[in-house]
PDB file of C-alpha atoms in Angstrom:
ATOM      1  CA  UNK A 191       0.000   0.000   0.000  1.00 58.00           C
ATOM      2  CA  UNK A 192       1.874   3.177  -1.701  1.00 66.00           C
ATOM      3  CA  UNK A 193       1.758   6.648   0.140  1.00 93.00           C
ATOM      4  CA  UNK A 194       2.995   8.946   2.245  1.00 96.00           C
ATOM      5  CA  UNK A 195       3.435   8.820   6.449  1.00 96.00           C
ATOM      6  CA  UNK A 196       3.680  11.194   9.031  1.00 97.00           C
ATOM      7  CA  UNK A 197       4.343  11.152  12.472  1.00 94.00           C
ATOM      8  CA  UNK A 198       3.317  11.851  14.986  1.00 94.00           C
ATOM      9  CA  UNK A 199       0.215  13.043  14.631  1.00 94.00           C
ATOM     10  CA  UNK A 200       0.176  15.635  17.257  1.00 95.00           C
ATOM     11  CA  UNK A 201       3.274  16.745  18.566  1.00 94.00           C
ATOM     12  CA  UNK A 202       3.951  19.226  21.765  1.00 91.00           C
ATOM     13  CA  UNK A 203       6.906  21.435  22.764  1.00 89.00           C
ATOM     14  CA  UNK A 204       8.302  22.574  25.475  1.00 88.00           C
ATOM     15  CA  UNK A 205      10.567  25.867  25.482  1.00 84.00           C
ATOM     16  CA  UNK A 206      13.821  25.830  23.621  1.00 86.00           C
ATOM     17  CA  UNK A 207      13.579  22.279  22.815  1.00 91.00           C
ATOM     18  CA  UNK A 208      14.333  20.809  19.377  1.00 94.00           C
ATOM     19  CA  UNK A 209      11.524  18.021  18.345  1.00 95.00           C
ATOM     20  CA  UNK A 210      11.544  16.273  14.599  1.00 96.00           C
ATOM     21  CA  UNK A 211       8.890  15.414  12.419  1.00 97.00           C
ATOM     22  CA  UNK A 212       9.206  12.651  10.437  1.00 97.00           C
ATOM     23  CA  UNK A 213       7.937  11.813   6.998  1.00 98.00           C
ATOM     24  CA  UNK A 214       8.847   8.627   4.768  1.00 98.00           C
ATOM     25  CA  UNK A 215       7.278   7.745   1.421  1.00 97.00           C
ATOM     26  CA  UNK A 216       7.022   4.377  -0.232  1.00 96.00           C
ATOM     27  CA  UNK A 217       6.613   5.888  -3.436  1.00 94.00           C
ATOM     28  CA  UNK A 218       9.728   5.741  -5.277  1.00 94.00           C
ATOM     29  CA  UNK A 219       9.726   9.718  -5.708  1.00 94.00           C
ATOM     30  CA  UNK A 220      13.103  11.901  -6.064  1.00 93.00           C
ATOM     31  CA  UNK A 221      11.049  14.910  -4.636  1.00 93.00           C
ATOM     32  CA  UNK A 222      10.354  15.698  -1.316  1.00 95.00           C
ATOM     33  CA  UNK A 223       8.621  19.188   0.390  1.00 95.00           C
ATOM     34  CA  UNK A 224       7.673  20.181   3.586  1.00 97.00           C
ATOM     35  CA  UNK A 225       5.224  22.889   3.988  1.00 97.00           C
ATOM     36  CA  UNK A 226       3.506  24.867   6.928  1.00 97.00           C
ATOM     37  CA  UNK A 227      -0.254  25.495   7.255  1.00 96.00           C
ATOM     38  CA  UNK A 228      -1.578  28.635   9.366  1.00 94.00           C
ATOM     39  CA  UNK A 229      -5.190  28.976   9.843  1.00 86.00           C
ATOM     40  CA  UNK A 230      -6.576  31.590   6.962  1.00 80.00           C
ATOM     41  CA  UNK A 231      -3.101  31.409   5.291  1.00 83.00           C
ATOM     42  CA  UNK A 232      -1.752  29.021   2.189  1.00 86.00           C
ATOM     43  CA  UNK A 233       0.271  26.303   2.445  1.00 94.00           C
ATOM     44  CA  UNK A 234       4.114  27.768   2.391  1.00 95.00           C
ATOM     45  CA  UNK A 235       7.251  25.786   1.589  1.00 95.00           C
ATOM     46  CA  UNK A 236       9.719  25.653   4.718  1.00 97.00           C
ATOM     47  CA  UNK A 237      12.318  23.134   2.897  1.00 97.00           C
ATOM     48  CA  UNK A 238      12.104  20.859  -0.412  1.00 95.00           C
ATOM     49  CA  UNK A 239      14.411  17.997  -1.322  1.00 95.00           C
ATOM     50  CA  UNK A 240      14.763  16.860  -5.513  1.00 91.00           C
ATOM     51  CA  UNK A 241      17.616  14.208  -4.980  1.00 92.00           C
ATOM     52  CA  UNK A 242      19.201  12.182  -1.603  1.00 95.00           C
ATOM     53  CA  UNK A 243      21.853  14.543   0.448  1.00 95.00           C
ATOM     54  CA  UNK A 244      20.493  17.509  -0.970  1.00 94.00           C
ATOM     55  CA  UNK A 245      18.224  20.383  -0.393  1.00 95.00           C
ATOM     56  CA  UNK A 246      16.795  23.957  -0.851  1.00 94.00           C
ATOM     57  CA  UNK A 247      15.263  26.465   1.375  1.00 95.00           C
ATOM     58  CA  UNK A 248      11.496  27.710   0.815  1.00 93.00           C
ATOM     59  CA  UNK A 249      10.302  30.959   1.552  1.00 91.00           C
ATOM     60  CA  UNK A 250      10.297  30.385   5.683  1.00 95.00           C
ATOM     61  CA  UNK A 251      13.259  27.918   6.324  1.00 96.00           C
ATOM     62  CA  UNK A 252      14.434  30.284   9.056  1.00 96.00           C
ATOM     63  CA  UNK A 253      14.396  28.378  12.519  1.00 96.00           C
ATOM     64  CA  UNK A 254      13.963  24.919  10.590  1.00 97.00           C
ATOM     65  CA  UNK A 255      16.369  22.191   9.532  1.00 97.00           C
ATOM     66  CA  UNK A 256      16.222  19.121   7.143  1.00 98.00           C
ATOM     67  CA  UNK A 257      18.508  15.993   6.233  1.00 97.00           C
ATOM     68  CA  UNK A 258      17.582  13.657   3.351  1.00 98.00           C
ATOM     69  CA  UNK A 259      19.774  10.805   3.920  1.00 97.00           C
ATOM     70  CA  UNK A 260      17.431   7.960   2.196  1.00 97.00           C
ATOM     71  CA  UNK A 261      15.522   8.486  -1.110  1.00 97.00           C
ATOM     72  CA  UNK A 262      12.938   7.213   1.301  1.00 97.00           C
ATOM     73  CA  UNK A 263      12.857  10.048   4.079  1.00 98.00           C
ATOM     74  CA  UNK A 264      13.023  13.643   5.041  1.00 98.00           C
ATOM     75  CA  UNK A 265      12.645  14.406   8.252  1.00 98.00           C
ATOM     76  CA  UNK A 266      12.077  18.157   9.460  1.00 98.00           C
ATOM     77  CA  UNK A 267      13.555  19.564  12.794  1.00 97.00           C
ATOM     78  CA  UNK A 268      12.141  23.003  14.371  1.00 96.00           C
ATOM     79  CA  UNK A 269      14.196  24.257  16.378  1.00 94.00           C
ATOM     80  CA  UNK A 270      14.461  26.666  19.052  1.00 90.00           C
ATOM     81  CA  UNK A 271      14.869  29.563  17.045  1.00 89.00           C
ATOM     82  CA  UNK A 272      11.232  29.317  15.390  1.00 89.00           C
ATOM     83  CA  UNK A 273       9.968  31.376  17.634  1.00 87.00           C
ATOM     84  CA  UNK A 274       6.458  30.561  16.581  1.00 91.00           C
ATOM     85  CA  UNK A 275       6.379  26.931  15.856  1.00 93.00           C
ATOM     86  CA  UNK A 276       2.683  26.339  16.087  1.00 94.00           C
ATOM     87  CA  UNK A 277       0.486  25.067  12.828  1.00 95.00           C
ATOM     88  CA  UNK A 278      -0.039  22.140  11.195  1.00 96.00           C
ATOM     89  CA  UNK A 279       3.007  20.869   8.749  1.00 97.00           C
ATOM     90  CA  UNK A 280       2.651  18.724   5.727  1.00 97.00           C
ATOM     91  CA  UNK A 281       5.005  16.680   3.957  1.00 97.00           C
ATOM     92  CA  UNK A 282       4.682  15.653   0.104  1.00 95.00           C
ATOM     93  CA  UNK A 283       6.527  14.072  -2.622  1.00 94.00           C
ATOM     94  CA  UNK A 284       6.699  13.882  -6.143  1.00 91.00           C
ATOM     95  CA  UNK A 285       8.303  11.773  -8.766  1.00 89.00           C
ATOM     96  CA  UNK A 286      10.996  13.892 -10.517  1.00 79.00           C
ATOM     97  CA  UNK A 287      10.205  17.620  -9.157  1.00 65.00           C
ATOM     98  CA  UNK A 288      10.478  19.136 -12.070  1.00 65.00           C
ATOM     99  CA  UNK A 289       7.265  18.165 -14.382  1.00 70.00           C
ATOM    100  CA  UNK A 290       5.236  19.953 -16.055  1.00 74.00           C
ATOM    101  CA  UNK A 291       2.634  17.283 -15.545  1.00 74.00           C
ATOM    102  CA  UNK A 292       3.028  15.452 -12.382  1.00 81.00           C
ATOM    103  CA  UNK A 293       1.410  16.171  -9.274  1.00 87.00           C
ATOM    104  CA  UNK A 294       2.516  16.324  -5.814  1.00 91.00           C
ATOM    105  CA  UNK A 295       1.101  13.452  -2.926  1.00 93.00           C
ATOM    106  CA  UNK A 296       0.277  14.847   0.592  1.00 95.00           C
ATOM    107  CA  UNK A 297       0.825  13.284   3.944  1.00 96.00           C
ATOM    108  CA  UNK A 298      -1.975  13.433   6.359  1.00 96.00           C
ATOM    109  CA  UNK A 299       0.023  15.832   8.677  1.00 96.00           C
ATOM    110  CA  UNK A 300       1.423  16.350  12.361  1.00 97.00           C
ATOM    111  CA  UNK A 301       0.173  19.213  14.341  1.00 96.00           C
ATOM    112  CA  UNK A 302       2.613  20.834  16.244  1.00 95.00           C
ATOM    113  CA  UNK A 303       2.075  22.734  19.368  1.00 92.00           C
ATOM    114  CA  UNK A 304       4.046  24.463  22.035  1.00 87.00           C
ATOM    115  CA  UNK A 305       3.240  23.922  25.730  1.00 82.00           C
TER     116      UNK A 305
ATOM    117  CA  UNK B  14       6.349  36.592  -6.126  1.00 85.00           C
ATOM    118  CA  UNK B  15       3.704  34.695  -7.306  1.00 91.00           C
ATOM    119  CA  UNK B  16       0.484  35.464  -4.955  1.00 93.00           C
ATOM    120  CA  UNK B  17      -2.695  33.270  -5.393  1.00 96.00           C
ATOM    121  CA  UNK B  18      -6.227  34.133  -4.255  1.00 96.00           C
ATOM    122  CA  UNK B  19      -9.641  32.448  -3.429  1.00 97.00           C
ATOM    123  CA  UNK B  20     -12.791  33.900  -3.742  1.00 92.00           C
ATOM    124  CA  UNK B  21     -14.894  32.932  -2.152  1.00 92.00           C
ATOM    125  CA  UNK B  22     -13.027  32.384   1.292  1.00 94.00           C
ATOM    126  CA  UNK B  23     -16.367  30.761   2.394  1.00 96.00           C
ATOM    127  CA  UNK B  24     -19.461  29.113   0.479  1.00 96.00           C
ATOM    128  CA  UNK B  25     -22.489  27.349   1.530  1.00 97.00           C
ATOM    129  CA  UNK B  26     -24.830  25.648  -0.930  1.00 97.00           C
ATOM    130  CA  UNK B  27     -27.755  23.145  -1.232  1.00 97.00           C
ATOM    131  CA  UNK B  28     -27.368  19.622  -2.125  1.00 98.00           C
ATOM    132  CA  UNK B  29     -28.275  18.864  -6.454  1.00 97.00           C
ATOM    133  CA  UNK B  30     -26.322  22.739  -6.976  1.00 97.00           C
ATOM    134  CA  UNK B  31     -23.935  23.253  -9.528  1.00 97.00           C
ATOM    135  CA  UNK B  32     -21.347  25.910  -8.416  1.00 96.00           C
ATOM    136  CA  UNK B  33     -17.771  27.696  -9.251  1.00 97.00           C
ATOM    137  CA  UNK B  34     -14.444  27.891  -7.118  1.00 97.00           C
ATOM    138  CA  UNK B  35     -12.166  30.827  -8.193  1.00 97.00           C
ATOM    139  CA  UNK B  36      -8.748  31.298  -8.538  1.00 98.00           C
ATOM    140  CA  UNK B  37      -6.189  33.870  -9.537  1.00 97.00           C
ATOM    141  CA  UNK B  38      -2.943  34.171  -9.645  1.00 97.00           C
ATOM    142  CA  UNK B  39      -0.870  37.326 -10.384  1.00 96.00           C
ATOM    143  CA  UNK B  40       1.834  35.525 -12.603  1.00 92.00           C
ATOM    144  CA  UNK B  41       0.927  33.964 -15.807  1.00 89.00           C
ATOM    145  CA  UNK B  42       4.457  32.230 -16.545  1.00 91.00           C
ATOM    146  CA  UNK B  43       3.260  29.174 -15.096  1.00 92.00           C
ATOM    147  CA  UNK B  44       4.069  25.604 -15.332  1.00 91.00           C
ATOM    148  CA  UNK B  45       0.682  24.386 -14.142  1.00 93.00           C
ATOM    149  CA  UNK B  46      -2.339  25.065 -12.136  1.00 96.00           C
ATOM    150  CA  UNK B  47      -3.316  22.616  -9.652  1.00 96.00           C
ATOM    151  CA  UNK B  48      -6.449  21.816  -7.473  1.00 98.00           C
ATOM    152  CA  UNK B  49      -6.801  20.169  -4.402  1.00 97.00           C
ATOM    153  CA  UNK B  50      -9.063  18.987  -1.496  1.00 97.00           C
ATOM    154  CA  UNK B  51      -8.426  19.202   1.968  1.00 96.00           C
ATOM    155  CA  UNK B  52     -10.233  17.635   4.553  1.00 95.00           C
ATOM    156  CA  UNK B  53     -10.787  18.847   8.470  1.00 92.00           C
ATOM    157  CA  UNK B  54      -7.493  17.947   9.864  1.00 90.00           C
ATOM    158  CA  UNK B  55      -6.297  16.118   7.081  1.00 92.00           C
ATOM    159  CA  UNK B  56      -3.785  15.755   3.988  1.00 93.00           C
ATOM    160  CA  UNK B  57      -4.030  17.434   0.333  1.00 94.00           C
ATOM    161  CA  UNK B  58      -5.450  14.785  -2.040  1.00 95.00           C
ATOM    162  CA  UNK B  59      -4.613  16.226  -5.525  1.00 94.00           C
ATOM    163  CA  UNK B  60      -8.229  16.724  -8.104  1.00 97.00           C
ATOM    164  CA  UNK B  61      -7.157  18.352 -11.491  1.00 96.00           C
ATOM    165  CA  UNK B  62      -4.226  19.467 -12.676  1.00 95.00           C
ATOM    166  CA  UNK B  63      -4.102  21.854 -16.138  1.00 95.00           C
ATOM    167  CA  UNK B  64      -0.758  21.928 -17.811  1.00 92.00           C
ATOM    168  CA  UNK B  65      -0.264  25.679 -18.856  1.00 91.00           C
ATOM    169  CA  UNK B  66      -0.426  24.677 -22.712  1.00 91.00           C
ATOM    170  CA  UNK B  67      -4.220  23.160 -21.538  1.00 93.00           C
ATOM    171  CA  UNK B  68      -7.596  25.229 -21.457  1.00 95.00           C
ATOM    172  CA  UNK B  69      -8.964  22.574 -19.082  1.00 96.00           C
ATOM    173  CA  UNK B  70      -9.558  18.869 -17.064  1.00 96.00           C
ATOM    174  CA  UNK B  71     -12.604  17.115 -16.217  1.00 97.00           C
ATOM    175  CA  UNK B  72     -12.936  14.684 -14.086  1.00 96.00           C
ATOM    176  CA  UNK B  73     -16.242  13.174 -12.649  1.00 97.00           C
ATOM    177  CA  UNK B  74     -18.324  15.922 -11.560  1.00 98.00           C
ATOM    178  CA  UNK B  75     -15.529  17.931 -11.290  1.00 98.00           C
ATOM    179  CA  UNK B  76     -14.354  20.339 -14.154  1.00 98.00           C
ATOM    180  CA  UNK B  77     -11.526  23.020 -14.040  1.00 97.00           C
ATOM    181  CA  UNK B  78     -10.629  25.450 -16.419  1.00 97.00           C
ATOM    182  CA  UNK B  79      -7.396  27.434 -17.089  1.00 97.00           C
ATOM    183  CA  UNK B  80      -7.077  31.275 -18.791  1.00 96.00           C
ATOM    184  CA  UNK B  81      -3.026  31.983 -18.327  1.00 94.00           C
ATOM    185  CA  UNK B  82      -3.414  35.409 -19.739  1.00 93.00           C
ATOM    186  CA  UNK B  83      -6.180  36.631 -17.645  1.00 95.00           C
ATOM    187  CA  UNK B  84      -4.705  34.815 -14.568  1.00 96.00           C
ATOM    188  CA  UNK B  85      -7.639  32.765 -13.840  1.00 97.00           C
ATOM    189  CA  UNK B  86      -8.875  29.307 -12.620  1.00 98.00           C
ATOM    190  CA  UNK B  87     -12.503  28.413 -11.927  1.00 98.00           C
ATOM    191  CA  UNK B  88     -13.359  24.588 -10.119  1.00 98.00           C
ATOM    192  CA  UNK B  89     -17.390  24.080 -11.839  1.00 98.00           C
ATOM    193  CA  UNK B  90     -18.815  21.414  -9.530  1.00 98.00           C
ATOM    194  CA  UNK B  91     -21.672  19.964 -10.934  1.00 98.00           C
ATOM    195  CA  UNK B  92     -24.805  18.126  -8.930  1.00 98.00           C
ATOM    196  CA  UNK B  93     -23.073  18.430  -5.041  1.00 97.00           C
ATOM    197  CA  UNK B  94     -23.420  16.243  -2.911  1.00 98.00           C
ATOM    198  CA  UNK B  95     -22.998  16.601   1.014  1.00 97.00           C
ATOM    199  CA  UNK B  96     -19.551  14.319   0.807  1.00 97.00           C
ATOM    200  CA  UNK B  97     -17.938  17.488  -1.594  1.00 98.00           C
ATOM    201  CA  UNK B  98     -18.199  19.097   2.127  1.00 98.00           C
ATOM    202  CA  UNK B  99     -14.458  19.958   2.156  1.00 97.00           C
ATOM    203  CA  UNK B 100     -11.752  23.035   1.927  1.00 97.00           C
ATOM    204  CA  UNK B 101     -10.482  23.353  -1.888  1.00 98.00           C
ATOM    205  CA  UNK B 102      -7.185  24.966  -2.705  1.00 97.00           C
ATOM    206  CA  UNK B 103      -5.884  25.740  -5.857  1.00 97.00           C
ATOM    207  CA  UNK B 104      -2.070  25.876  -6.548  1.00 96.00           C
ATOM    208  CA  UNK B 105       0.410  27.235  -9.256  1.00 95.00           C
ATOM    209  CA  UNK B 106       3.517  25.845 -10.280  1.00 91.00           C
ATOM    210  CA  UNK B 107       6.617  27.984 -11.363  1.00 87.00           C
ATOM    211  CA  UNK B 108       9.747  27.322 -13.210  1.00 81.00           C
ATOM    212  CA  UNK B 109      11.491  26.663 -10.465  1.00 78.00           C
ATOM    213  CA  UNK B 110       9.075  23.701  -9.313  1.00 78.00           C
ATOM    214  CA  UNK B 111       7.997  25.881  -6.306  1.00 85.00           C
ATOM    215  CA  UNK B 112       4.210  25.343  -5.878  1.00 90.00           C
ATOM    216  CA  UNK B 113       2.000  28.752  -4.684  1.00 93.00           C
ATOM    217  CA  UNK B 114      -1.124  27.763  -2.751  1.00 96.00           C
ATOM    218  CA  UNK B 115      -3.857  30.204  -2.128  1.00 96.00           C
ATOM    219  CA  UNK B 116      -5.738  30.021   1.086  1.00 94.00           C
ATOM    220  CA  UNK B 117      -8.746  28.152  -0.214  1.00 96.00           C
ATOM    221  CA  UNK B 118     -12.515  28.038  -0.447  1.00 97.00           C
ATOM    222  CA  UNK B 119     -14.374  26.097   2.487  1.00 97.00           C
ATOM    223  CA  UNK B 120     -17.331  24.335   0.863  1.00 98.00           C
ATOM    224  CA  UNK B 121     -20.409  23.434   2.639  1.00 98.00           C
ATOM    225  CA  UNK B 122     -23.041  21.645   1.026  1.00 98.00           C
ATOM    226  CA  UNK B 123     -26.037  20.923   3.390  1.00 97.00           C
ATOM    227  CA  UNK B 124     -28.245  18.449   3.118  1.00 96.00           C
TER     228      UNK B 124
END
């Protein structure tokens, strides 16, 4: 069963802590994205990923961090300098990243929120 | 910077009506436009996708069009149904495969 995982579901942090969100695909894609929802606001792109062990910023990668180690995986740390860490963040893939066709495939999302 | 808006932010319609999404976007030099549903809580699942050489996609009930030189999108939804219930965003692609979501229409289609 192809698709795309997230976990956790809901995450909490405390103050000044790191925590990681992790998001793996079974897909066979080269391209990975993580974006950040806001209530009332679009979707924006924090990090995206077109090929292992390498990476671009989006338009708010400040206070965020990314590896992509495996084809397979791309986690996304927020650190303690993201002051406001709180929204829902969605991971997605697509095949080569760079198609004028090809659609990308959503994760169901982790919801992140500081205690 | 590409900027993409929804209009309306908010619609509420009765079951058996046909209706239109709307989306623009401010720059035409666009790979593809993209539209997607989004459930309370939930994930993107992709709907249509118009490739900018396209006029338009159909599929099911569900037919968007594309007008790259007026910077327009419209989502026609024919015959709702409660289960259309959802948040709809529509997306454009750029050149350099960055993807600009608007902030999407909240659909409500009451029984």
């Amino acid at each position: 069963d192809g698709g795309i995982t997230q976990s956790p579901k809901y995450l909490f942090r405390k103050e000044g802590q790191n925590v990681t969100l992790s998001c793996e695909q079974n897909l066979n894609h080269d391209a990975m994205y993580w974006y950040r929802q806001d209530p009332g606001q679009g979707l924006r792109l924090i990090y995206y990923s077109q090929i292992v062990n390498d990476f671009q910023k989006g338009d708010i990668a400040e206070g965020y961090s990314v590896s992509r180690e495996k084809k397979e995986s791309f986690p996304l740390t927020v650190t303690s300098a993201q002051k406001n860490p709180t929204a829902f963040y969605l991971c997605a893939s697509s095949i080569f990243g760079s198609q004028e066709q090809e659609t990308q495939y959503f994760g169901p999302g982790t919801r992140l929120l500081v205690l | 910077k590409q900027e993409v808006t929804q209009i309306p932010a908010a619609l509420s319609v009765p079951e058996g009506e046909n209706l239109v999404l709307n989306c623009s976007f401010t720059d035409s030099a666009i790979y593809n436009l993209q539209w997607f549903r989004q459930d309370p809580g939930k994930g993107l699942t992709s709907l249509l996708l118009i490739q900018s050489s396209q006029r338009e996609q159909t599929s099911g009930r569900l037919n968007a069009s594309l007008d790259k030189s007026s910077g327009r999108s419209t989502l026609y939804i024919a015959a709702s149904q409660p289960g259309d219930s959802a948040t709809y965003l529509c997306a454009a692609l750029n050149g350099a495969n960055n993807l600009f979501f608007g902030t999407g229409t909240r659909l409500t289609v009451i029984p």
